Amino acid sequence: MTVLEGARERRVRTGGVDLCVAELGSPEHPTVMLVHGYPDSKEVWSEVAVRLADRFHVVLYDVRGHGRSTAPRPLRGGFTLEKLTDDFLAVADAVSPGRPVHLVGHDWGSVQSWEFVTVRRTEGRVASFTSISGPSLDHFGHWIGRRVRRPTPRRVGQLLGQGAKSWYVYLLHTPVLPELAWRGPLGKGWPALLRRVEKVPDDGYPTGSLPRDAAHGAWLYRDNVRERLRRPREDAHAHAPVQLVTPLDDAFLSERLSDGLEEWVPRLTRRTLPAGHWVPRTRPDRLADWIAEFVAGVEDGRPEVPARVRHADRFGGRLVLVTGAGSGIGRATALAFAACGARVVAVDRDGDSAARTAELARSAGARGAWAETADVSDEQAMAKLDAKVAADHGVVDILVNNAGIGLSGSFLTTTPEDWRTVLDVNLWGVIHGCRLFGRRMAERDQGGHIVNIASAAAFQPSRALPAYSTSKAAVLMLSECLRAELAGRGIGVSAICPGIVNTAITSTARFTGVDAEEEKRRQRRATRLYGKRNYPPEKVADAILDAVVRDRAVVPVTPEARGAHFASRFLPGALRSLARRNPPL
Ligand code: NAP
């Protein structure tokens, strides 16, 4: 194994063991500490470490009893989380005195790192934590407890699902079986098994210390698992921002384990990856990018969302996708989520305006902001967008189907082509968004929210807006139906119904039955009228964030929209009379 070539090695002595520590990159840079799992040694991180070493001070160490670190004597009681925390602090003090480190843990490396980021004595020593395939035993204990105390068919299914995936944990608790197995066929066949089942590349994975590491590592389980799951700590709250990377095809851990994790982690960034358990070896590029991005964000102070920003605790790190984000309500919404520290994907058919929104979002405080070009009415373009976003950033947590166009003119002057254009964008755009991103949200089964921008025109008939109002009424009903369907999966759906909002929509809206000159005149008039009303898109954005937090079904925004909503329910006749009058435009 040569990939840790160039690494500087040192020994750190702590609590009767001698830890083998390797360093890459300049100690002037922020320290990223990579903690390996079971049955591994620090070399599992080789491919990730070399990718980070040009920007960070990368530190790896063999956990006690593994690789070239010595084992405690006796083994029993030598691997408790308290002792592992002593080791972490000793290494951190040696390699990064006086400056907190960014932890990254995989498998048992993640399990123990959860301890490091949730116990009080490490406060100030951990700058951030990226967790991959290894839950906190305390959170896991509470997760089990809640499902046992309040069982529902769904919760029992989740318990059984994780129970089946934990078969190896029961085996590891048996007295000598694991030791014998690892010294025998399992030890020899392990690299081939990883290659076949996990698609781990065959790059000379070190096997020399494997039987010994695996036998020692069994004590990680025996010393901690039963005890912690039975009596989980009540105060296991993270004192640093956490990035959770969930491989969706992990054979050992259910995605469900991180349900409700926000309760323990105030600043949580979720990422998902279509991969198996050993992502440090199978997806080092993706992992190194995400670690670098997250660490850089923390170093720049980006996850520290100012307390004055409402809902910062709710949206920090969430992946939010907004369509029609290049202007008006879409841009304001993207920026409002950005100010809460969300990660924002700004989509527009105009790539330049989307790029500008992404740039503004970064300055507003987004933990990441990216621009994508797509026409929401184009099914294939949307499918491509969906695949790209999933591959680059994971499953969208909050989807805002906002892109829309205006069309004004009587029914008799509206051509089939006009109908198609407005329905393609205003209705089909929403359908494509909900189908593609909504499906991934549902499959991930960790909740989420879909916001569809309808309009007060959805419940207020008008002789001037038959096509536009029809498209928005359809969006409203689609949202209601989808809300019913997804409720059981913890996914909220909100229909937002703004009234008159001062955006560019008036200058791009089409008017039917008139020549180009008259159309321009009407656009100018509408723009003046909307300008006079002067209701800012930022207020609609506030209403959208509020709708997500409160999981509201239908939200009329602006006083006239609220009035129309009220009248549609209690005074429909009055609205019908109003609909017959010629509009002011
Ligand atoms: P806006 O300022 O014109 O913004 C809409 C954005 O969506 C524009 O950047 C537009 O790009 C983009 N877009 C249009 N068609 C698209 C497509 N097919 N694919 C991708 N992007 C597309 O308008 P807005 O007022 O913010 O409107 C946002 C939403 O609010 C719309 O659904 C609208 O119907 C709804 N709404 C607005 C009002 C209002 O008074 N403003 C009231 C009720 C509801 P282009 O500039 O290239 O067209």
XYZ file of C-alpha atoms and ligand atoms in Angstrom:
633
model
C 0.000 0.000 0.000
C 1.755 3.181 -1.128
C -0.996 5.757 -1.169
C -0.004 7.240 2.167
C 3.372 7.953 0.671
C 4.891 11.172 1.876
C 2.975 10.987 5.140
C 4.885 12.059 8.248
C 4.501 9.580 11.082
C 4.669 10.052 14.808
C 3.689 8.103 17.911
C 1.332 9.522 20.515
C 1.334 7.855 23.922
C -1.889 7.919 25.899
C -3.577 5.797 28.555
C -1.084 2.938 28.237
C -1.269 2.643 24.433
C 0.939 3.924 21.683
C -0.980 5.395 18.734
C 0.450 5.508 15.213
C -0.403 8.915 13.724
C 0.183 9.986 10.110
C 0.034 13.539 8.769
C -0.175 14.962 5.266
C -0.324 18.572 4.117
C 0.742 21.745 5.841
C -0.006 22.114 9.573
C -0.739 25.761 8.753
C -3.985 24.640 7.128
C -7.125 23.620 9.030
C -6.752 20.105 10.443
C -9.015 17.376 9.109
C -8.831 14.235 11.233
C -9.961 10.985 9.604
C -11.060 8.198 11.964
C -11.371 4.677 10.574
C -13.903 1.963 11.352
C -14.110 -1.780 11.821
C -12.283 -3.893 10.645
C -9.990 -1.280 9.133
C -6.880 0.720 9.777
C -6.132 4.336 8.876
C -5.235 3.235 5.335
C -8.946 2.934 4.515
C -8.777 6.748 4.150
C -5.768 6.769 1.812
C -7.609 7.842 -1.313
C -9.569 10.528 0.513
C -6.512 11.795 2.405
C -4.408 12.450 -0.677
C -7.275 14.391 -2.255
C -7.523 16.688 0.770
C -3.827 17.160 1.473
C -3.280 20.166 -0.800
C -5.838 22.272 1.097
C -5.846 20.787 4.578
C -3.619 19.389 7.277
C -4.803 15.795 7.119
C -4.320 13.591 10.177
C -5.044 9.871 10.391
C -4.402 7.511 13.232
C -4.751 3.824 13.862
C -7.374 3.377 16.549
C -6.011 1.554 19.629
C -5.497 -2.146 18.912
C -5.562 -1.552 15.125
C -2.918 -1.174 12.422
C 0.344 -0.041 13.967
C -1.108 1.234 17.229
C -0.677 -0.960 20.286
C -3.565 -2.615 22.102
C -4.629 -1.995 25.701
C -4.103 -4.722 28.294
C -6.399 -6.281 29.251
C -8.550 -6.010 26.146
C -11.813 -6.151 28.074
C -12.719 -2.642 29.157
C -9.875 -1.201 27.073
C -12.072 0.067 24.229
C -14.724 2.100 26.004
C -15.902 5.312 24.392
C -14.340 7.224 27.301
C -10.897 5.760 26.479
C -11.365 6.373 22.767
C -12.189 9.998 23.613
C -8.935 10.211 25.625
C -7.098 8.985 22.504
C -8.781 11.553 20.274
C -7.901 14.405 22.644
C -4.294 13.200 22.912
C -3.909 13.091 19.111
C -5.709 16.420 18.631
C -3.461 18.074 21.236
C -0.367 16.653 19.566
C -1.190 17.613 15.974
C -3.304 20.741 16.402
C -2.637 22.345 19.777
C -4.950 25.252 20.435
C -6.984 24.915 17.247
C -10.097 22.730 16.902
C -10.049 19.930 14.354
C -12.554 18.879 11.718
C -13.489 15.275 12.416
C -14.470 12.769 9.753
C -15.509 9.288 10.812
C -16.498 6.169 8.949
C -18.245 3.155 10.489
C -16.912 2.766 14.062
C -14.769 5.821 13.408
C -18.044 7.693 13.068
C -19.627 5.994 16.089
C -16.747 7.126 18.311
C -16.591 10.568 16.679
C -20.231 11.098 17.669
C -19.024 10.659 21.222
C -16.237 13.199 20.624
C -18.694 15.770 19.289
C -21.348 15.286 21.971
C -19.441 15.044 25.267
C -18.709 18.251 27.145
C -14.990 17.721 27.713
C -14.242 17.993 23.965
C -16.084 21.296 23.546
C -13.859 23.719 21.682
C -11.672 20.914 20.290
C -14.054 19.868 17.474
C -14.738 22.414 14.713
C -17.038 20.161 12.673
C -17.876 16.523 12.156
C -18.639 14.565 8.986
C -20.353 11.293 9.849
C -20.410 8.389 7.415
C -22.185 5.114 8.157
C -21.887 5.126 11.913
C -24.587 6.439 14.277
C -24.211 7.769 17.780
C -24.960 4.899 20.157
C -26.903 7.339 22.331
C -29.084 8.530 19.433
C -29.497 4.904 18.360
C -30.573 3.963 21.887
C -33.228 6.683 21.917
C -34.296 5.700 18.391
C -34.912 2.125 19.557
C -36.528 3.249 22.811
C -39.096 5.415 21.058
C -40.056 2.661 18.675
C -40.397 0.128 21.443
C -42.401 2.468 23.698
C -44.695 3.779 20.932
C -44.852 1.074 18.304
C -46.743 1.661 15.052
C -46.599 -0.783 12.135
C -44.148 1.576 10.396
C -41.916 1.896 13.455
C -41.914 -1.845 14.078
C -40.933 -2.327 10.422
C -38.035 0.090 10.911
C -36.900 -1.765 14.025
C -37.016 -5.117 12.288
C -35.266 -3.682 9.233
C -32.309 -2.374 11.248
C -32.387 -5.484 13.447
C -31.826 -7.656 10.382
C -28.968 -5.454 9.201
C -27.265 -5.745 12.602
C -26.699 -9.524 12.471
C -22.930 -9.087 12.710
C -23.266 -7.046 15.921
C -24.861 -10.028 17.689
C -22.053 -12.290 16.430
C -19.401 -9.869 17.621
C -20.823 -10.102 21.121
C -20.148 -13.843 21.278
C -16.973 -14.844 23.190
C -14.428 -16.389 20.776
C -16.290 -16.842 17.516
C -15.209 -13.556 15.891
C -11.557 -14.103 16.830
C -11.606 -17.615 15.325
C -13.430 -16.532 12.187
C -11.056 -13.650 11.472
C -7.973 -15.793 12.051
C -9.408 -18.349 9.632
C -11.294 -18.082 6.359
C -12.895 -14.686 6.953
C -9.510 -12.977 7.378
C -8.135 -14.489 4.196
C -11.262 -13.988 2.107
C -12.030 -10.443 3.289
C -10.420 -8.439 0.437
C -12.132 -10.631 -2.170
C -15.454 -10.276 -0.337
C -15.136 -6.482 -0.289
C -14.297 -6.495 -3.974
C -17.263 -8.648 -4.874
C -19.965 -7.338 -2.565
C -18.909 -3.736 -2.041
C -17.151 -3.176 -5.400
C -14.092 -1.954 -3.530
C -11.215 -1.499 -5.999
C -8.417 -4.021 -5.897
C -5.559 -1.678 -5.030
C -3.515 -3.689 -2.604
C -5.614 -3.229 0.504
C -3.373 -4.107 3.466
C -4.374 -7.346 5.096
C -1.329 -7.997 7.281
C -2.849 -6.801 10.539
C -6.448 -7.691 9.661
C -7.045 -10.785 11.899
C -5.514 -8.978 14.874
C -7.366 -5.691 14.160
C -10.665 -7.486 13.742
C -10.213 -9.508 16.929
C -9.358 -6.373 18.909
C -12.138 -4.414 17.239
C -14.721 -6.884 18.524
C -14.116 -5.194 21.905
C -15.394 -1.904 20.499
C -18.776 -3.610 20.335
C -18.517 -5.629 23.525
C -17.343 -2.687 25.641
C -19.959 -0.229 24.458
C -22.950 -1.302 22.395
C -25.200 -3.134 24.850
C -24.549 -0.726 27.683
C -25.161 2.453 25.646
C -28.208 1.187 23.797
C -29.750 0.235 27.105
C -28.888 3.519 28.858
C -28.355 6.232 26.213
C -27.207 9.634 27.426
C -29.934 12.289 27.582
C -27.642 15.185 26.737
C -25.945 13.813 23.608
C -26.306 17.055 21.649
C -23.647 17.959 19.111
C -21.644 21.073 19.971
C -20.317 21.523 16.423
C -21.928 21.497 12.961
C -22.413 17.999 11.563
C -22.508 16.783 7.991
C -24.235 13.420 7.645
C -23.331 11.354 4.581
C -25.735 8.450 4.118
C -24.860 5.782 1.552
C -28.236 4.597 0.297
C -27.149 0.984 -0.321
C -25.464 0.442 3.028
C -25.901 -3.247 3.900
C -25.339 -2.628 7.621
C -27.230 0.527 8.455
C -30.755 1.622 7.669
C -31.309 5.168 6.425
C -34.085 5.373 9.007
C -31.517 5.591 11.791
C -31.024 9.278 11.098
C -34.737 10.108 11.274
C -35.228 12.994 13.654
C -31.492 13.590 14.017
C -32.140 17.345 13.944
C -33.236 17.026 17.564
C -29.638 16.215 18.534
C -27.821 18.281 15.945
C -28.828 21.920 15.661
C -26.667 22.491 12.589
C -27.087 19.416 10.404
C -26.236 19.047 6.718
C -27.599 15.911 5.113
C -26.111 14.275 2.034
C -27.005 10.987 0.429
C -24.955 8.902 -1.929
C -26.020 5.959 -4.095
C -23.268 3.656 -2.782
C -22.540 0.802 -0.377
C -20.911 0.884 3.058
C -17.239 1.385 2.166
C -17.526 4.816 0.551
C -14.040 5.990 1.641
C -12.732 3.355 -0.761
C -15.424 3.355 -3.454
C -16.287 7.078 -3.675
C -13.194 8.982 -2.509
C -13.703 11.816 -5.030
C -17.223 12.631 -3.959
C -16.379 12.283 -0.288
C -13.276 14.485 -0.511
C -15.321 17.179 -2.314
C -18.042 17.138 0.314
C -15.599 17.151 3.210
C -13.641 20.028 1.653
C -16.773 22.037 0.952
C -18.186 21.515 4.428
C -14.928 22.237 6.233
C -14.290 25.356 4.111
C -17.825 26.537 4.912
C -17.264 26.105 8.651
C -13.865 27.817 8.457
C -15.482 30.760 6.619
C -18.098 30.904 9.349
C -20.884 30.106 6.914
C -22.817 27.599 8.989
C -22.893 30.096 11.815
C -26.190 31.595 10.793
C -26.936 34.878 12.544
C -29.502 34.359 15.274
C -31.641 37.195 13.897
C -32.433 35.084 10.818
C -35.713 33.345 11.487
C -35.824 29.603 10.910
C -32.023 29.402 10.718
C -32.163 26.332 12.922
C -34.665 24.682 10.585
C -32.973 25.191 7.236
C -29.251 25.228 7.990
C -27.596 22.712 5.660
C -30.854 21.663 3.968
C -30.748 21.150 0.221
C -33.281 23.510 -1.359
C -34.074 23.589 -5.073
C -35.968 26.553 -6.501
C -37.177 26.749 -10.098
C -37.559 30.099 -11.825
C -34.912 31.294 -9.383
C -33.470 33.861 -11.763
C -35.984 36.583 -10.889
C -38.793 37.783 -8.634
C -40.290 35.408 -6.085
C -37.926 32.561 -7.038
C -34.785 34.626 -6.452
C -36.143 36.085 -3.195
C -36.983 32.559 -1.992
C -33.561 31.183 -2.892
C -31.942 34.059 -0.981
C -34.213 33.645 2.042
C -33.218 29.982 2.338
C -29.590 30.966 1.719
C -29.719 33.419 4.623
C -30.729 30.484 6.837
C -27.590 28.608 5.816
C -29.323 26.228 3.417
C -27.640 24.736 0.362
C -29.380 26.156 -2.654
C -29.785 24.954 -6.228
C -31.067 27.864 -8.320
C -32.741 26.689 -11.527
C -33.900 28.905 -14.358
C -34.254 28.644 -18.103
C -31.908 31.623 -18.239
C -28.527 30.311 -17.048
C -27.053 33.769 -16.426
C -29.810 34.880 -14.101
C -29.628 31.536 -12.252
C -25.858 32.010 -11.878
C -26.418 35.502 -10.477
C -28.886 34.127 -7.921
C -26.381 31.454 -6.891
C -23.722 34.136 -6.461
C -26.051 36.274 -4.342
C -27.045 33.185 -2.350
C -23.417 32.518 -1.464
C -22.996 36.069 -0.185
C -26.297 35.790 1.695
C -24.932 32.874 3.720
C -25.773 29.726 1.784
C -23.625 26.774 2.764
C -23.384 26.056 -0.940
C -25.149 27.489 -3.965
C -25.225 26.206 -7.501
C -26.920 27.349 -10.694
C -28.590 24.999 -13.142
C -30.199 25.785 -16.477
C -33.425 23.964 -17.297
C -36.785 24.677 -18.870
C -39.308 23.249 -16.402
C -41.743 22.429 -19.212
C -39.217 20.104 -20.846
C -39.625 16.625 -19.352
C -36.234 15.381 -20.485
C -34.407 18.474 -19.319
C -36.053 18.061 -15.929
C -35.121 14.371 -15.761
C -31.513 15.317 -16.507
C -31.599 18.012 -13.857
C -32.991 15.561 -11.320
C -30.245 13.004 -12.035
C -27.507 15.643 -11.889
C -28.703 17.163 -8.628
C -29.000 13.694 -7.055
C -25.491 12.754 -8.149
C -23.866 16.058 -7.190
C -25.725 17.005 -4.032
C -28.071 14.193 -2.968
C -31.801 14.204 -2.349
C -33.509 17.591 -2.272
C -35.011 18.390 1.150
C -37.186 21.302 0.029
C -38.442 21.734 -3.512
C -39.951 25.040 -4.618
C -41.785 24.739 -7.943
C -41.954 28.436 -8.680
C -41.245 28.969 -12.398
C -44.287 30.402 -14.084
C -45.386 32.770 -16.834
C -48.300 35.162 -17.190
C -50.934 35.113 -19.934
C -53.812 37.542 -20.101
C -56.709 37.678 -22.558
C -60.240 36.369 -22.981
C -60.967 32.690 -23.570
C -62.119 33.358 -27.155
C -58.863 35.064 -28.092
C -56.665 32.425 -26.436
C -55.318 29.992 -29.036
C -54.580 26.309 -28.431
C -50.894 27.245 -28.697
C -51.351 29.853 -25.953
C -53.014 27.232 -23.769
C -50.233 24.755 -24.366
C -47.523 27.300 -23.573
C -49.020 28.387 -20.285
C -50.037 24.895 -19.155
C -46.643 23.473 -20.169
C -44.797 25.850 -17.858
C -47.261 26.584 -15.060
C -48.765 23.119 -14.669
C -46.459 20.601 -16.341
C -43.419 22.316 -14.844
C -44.883 21.659 -11.398
C -45.857 18.089 -12.316
C -42.333 17.298 -13.552
C -40.773 18.788 -10.419
C -43.091 16.887 -8.067
C -42.743 13.601 -9.947
C -38.957 13.590 -10.146
C -37.727 15.288 -6.981
C -40.793 14.233 -4.995
C -40.195 10.596 -5.881
C -36.627 10.715 -4.580
C -37.837 12.423 -1.424
C -40.451 9.717 -0.924
C -37.969 6.912 -1.622
C -35.473 8.358 0.829
C -38.314 8.332 3.345
C -36.857 10.980 5.615
C -39.467 13.635 5.029
C -39.092 16.875 3.150
C -41.300 19.585 1.745
C -42.697 20.548 -1.640
C -43.825 24.114 -2.232
C -45.857 24.855 -5.336
C -46.413 28.461 -6.317
C -50.028 28.806 -7.391
C -51.766 32.197 -7.227
C -54.828 33.975 -5.873
C -56.033 33.409 -9.438
C -56.437 29.747 -8.444
C -59.626 30.567 -6.499
C -60.590 33.903 -8.021
C -62.278 33.575 -11.433
C -61.651 36.320 -13.977
C -62.751 36.889 -17.560
C -59.264 38.213 -18.246
C -57.142 35.262 -17.109
C -58.838 31.987 -18.126
C -55.682 30.077 -19.103
C -53.466 31.415 -16.306
C -56.153 30.911 -13.654
C -56.877 27.387 -14.904
C -53.192 26.495 -14.681
C -52.994 27.842 -11.125
C -56.235 26.176 -10.006
C -54.760 22.900 -11.270
C -51.558 23.521 -9.301
C -53.633 24.165 -6.187
C -55.576 20.915 -6.560
C -52.446 18.962 -7.485
C -50.826 20.249 -4.293
C -53.815 19.212 -2.169
C -53.895 15.701 -3.669
C -50.155 15.229 -3.339
C -50.273 16.509 0.228
C -52.743 13.751 1.047
C -50.602 11.128 -0.662
C -47.295 12.108 0.927
C -48.552 12.894 4.421
C -47.763 9.367 5.624
C -44.149 9.821 4.587
C -43.585 13.013 6.495
C -43.430 15.109 3.333
C -45.437 18.326 3.457
C -46.904 19.990 0.394
C -47.885 23.664 0.377
C -49.612 25.721 -2.265
C -48.632 29.387 -2.090
C -51.137 31.816 -3.531
C -49.712 35.307 -3.918
C -51.840 38.240 -5.056
C -50.220 41.171 -6.834
C -46.461 41.079 -6.347
C -43.988 43.524 -7.805
C -41.826 41.343 -10.084
C -40.773 41.170 -13.712
C -43.698 38.902 -14.577
C -45.711 41.840 -15.901
C -43.079 42.718 -18.487
C -42.848 39.159 -19.824
C -46.554 38.221 -19.562
C -48.301 37.749 -22.907
C -51.599 39.391 -23.834
C -53.805 37.609 -26.357
C -56.002 39.110 -29.056
C -53.952 42.289 -29.481
C -51.088 43.295 -31.767
C -47.491 43.564 -30.559
C -47.693 47.293 -29.951
C -50.838 47.016 -27.822
C -49.280 44.067 -25.973
C -46.257 46.225 -25.067
C -48.558 49.030 -23.911
C -50.482 46.626 -21.648
C -47.288 45.167 -20.252
C -46.100 48.678 -19.350
C -49.442 49.471 -17.752
C -49.435 46.276 -15.735
C -45.868 46.957 -14.628
C -46.890 50.445 -13.457
C -49.890 49.037 -11.594
C -47.875 46.281 -9.899
C -45.167 48.852 -9.125
C -47.734 51.097 -7.436
C -49.036 48.186 -5.387
C -45.384 47.498 -4.615
C -45.737 44.248 -2.647
C -42.154 42.896 -2.473
C -41.299 39.309 -3.491
C -39.263 39.022 -0.272
C -42.508 38.971 1.704
C -43.730 36.064 -0.406
C -40.430 34.316 0.314
C -41.016 34.821 4.056
C -44.467 33.284 3.665
C -42.917 30.301 1.861
C -40.399 29.612 4.648
C -43.169 29.969 7.168
C -45.367 27.541 5.235
C -42.600 24.931 5.333
C -41.971 25.389 9.055
C -45.675 25.169 9.896
C -46.475 22.686 7.150
C -49.337 24.854 5.884
C -51.519 23.498 3.077
C -52.714 26.654 1.324
C -51.217 30.080 1.946
C -52.820 33.155 0.425
C -50.201 35.915 0.514
C -51.013 39.669 0.289
C -54.223 41.124 1.742
C -56.086 40.924 -1.585
C -55.212 37.230 -1.905
C -56.445 36.590 1.640
C -59.637 38.535 0.843
C -60.221 36.533 -2.317
C -59.577 33.282 -0.464
C -62.101 34.228 2.193
C -64.665 35.289 -0.449
C -64.208 32.084 -2.437
C -65.364 30.135 0.604
C -67.997 32.408 2.121
C -69.069 34.835 -0.647
C -68.570 32.987 -3.925
C -71.377 34.968 -5.596
C -69.549 38.240 -4.978
C -66.399 36.831 -6.599
C -68.430 35.671 -9.613
C -69.879 39.154 -10.070
C -66.419 40.622 -9.843
C -65.161 38.153 -12.435
C -67.541 39.621 -15.052
C -66.088 43.097 -14.819
C -63.459 44.233 -17.222
C -60.048 44.180 -15.560
C -58.123 47.447 -15.248
C -55.411 46.283 -17.676
P -40.716 36.478 -12.643
O -40.056 37.614 -11.951
O -40.967 36.611 -14.107
O -39.868 35.171 -12.351
C -40.172 33.951 -12.959
C -38.870 33.264 -13.302
O -39.187 31.982 -13.843
C -38.111 34.017 -14.379
O -36.740 34.037 -14.107
C -38.426 33.198 -15.619
O -37.450 33.275 -16.623
C -38.458 31.811 -15.050
N -39.138 30.907 -15.952
C -40.226 31.143 -16.711
N -40.531 30.066 -17.427
C -39.619 29.127 -17.125
C -39.394 27.807 -17.562
N -40.177 27.246 -18.490
N -38.366 27.117 -17.046
C -37.556 27.677 -16.132
N -37.708 28.945 -15.707
C -38.718 29.650 -16.192
O -42.125 36.154 -12.002
P -42.617 35.996 -10.485
O -43.690 36.978 -10.275
O -41.499 35.941 -9.566
O -43.340 34.591 -10.624
C -42.976 33.455 -9.882
C -44.195 32.583 -9.692
O -45.138 33.299 -8.903
C -44.918 32.208 -10.966
O -45.343 30.884 -10.897
C -46.105 33.134 -10.989
O -47.170 32.616 -11.722
C -46.408 33.221 -9.513
N -47.177 34.388 -9.130
C -46.741 35.648 -9.315
C -47.533 36.716 -8.947
C -47.092 38.138 -9.135
O -47.915 39.034 -8.912
N -45.872 38.416 -9.463
C -48.769 36.502 -8.375
C -49.190 35.194 -8.183
C -48.393 34.149 -8.560
P -37.708 34.335 -17.816
O -37.417 35.665 -17.210
O -36.724 33.897 -18.823
O -39.135 34.184 -18.243
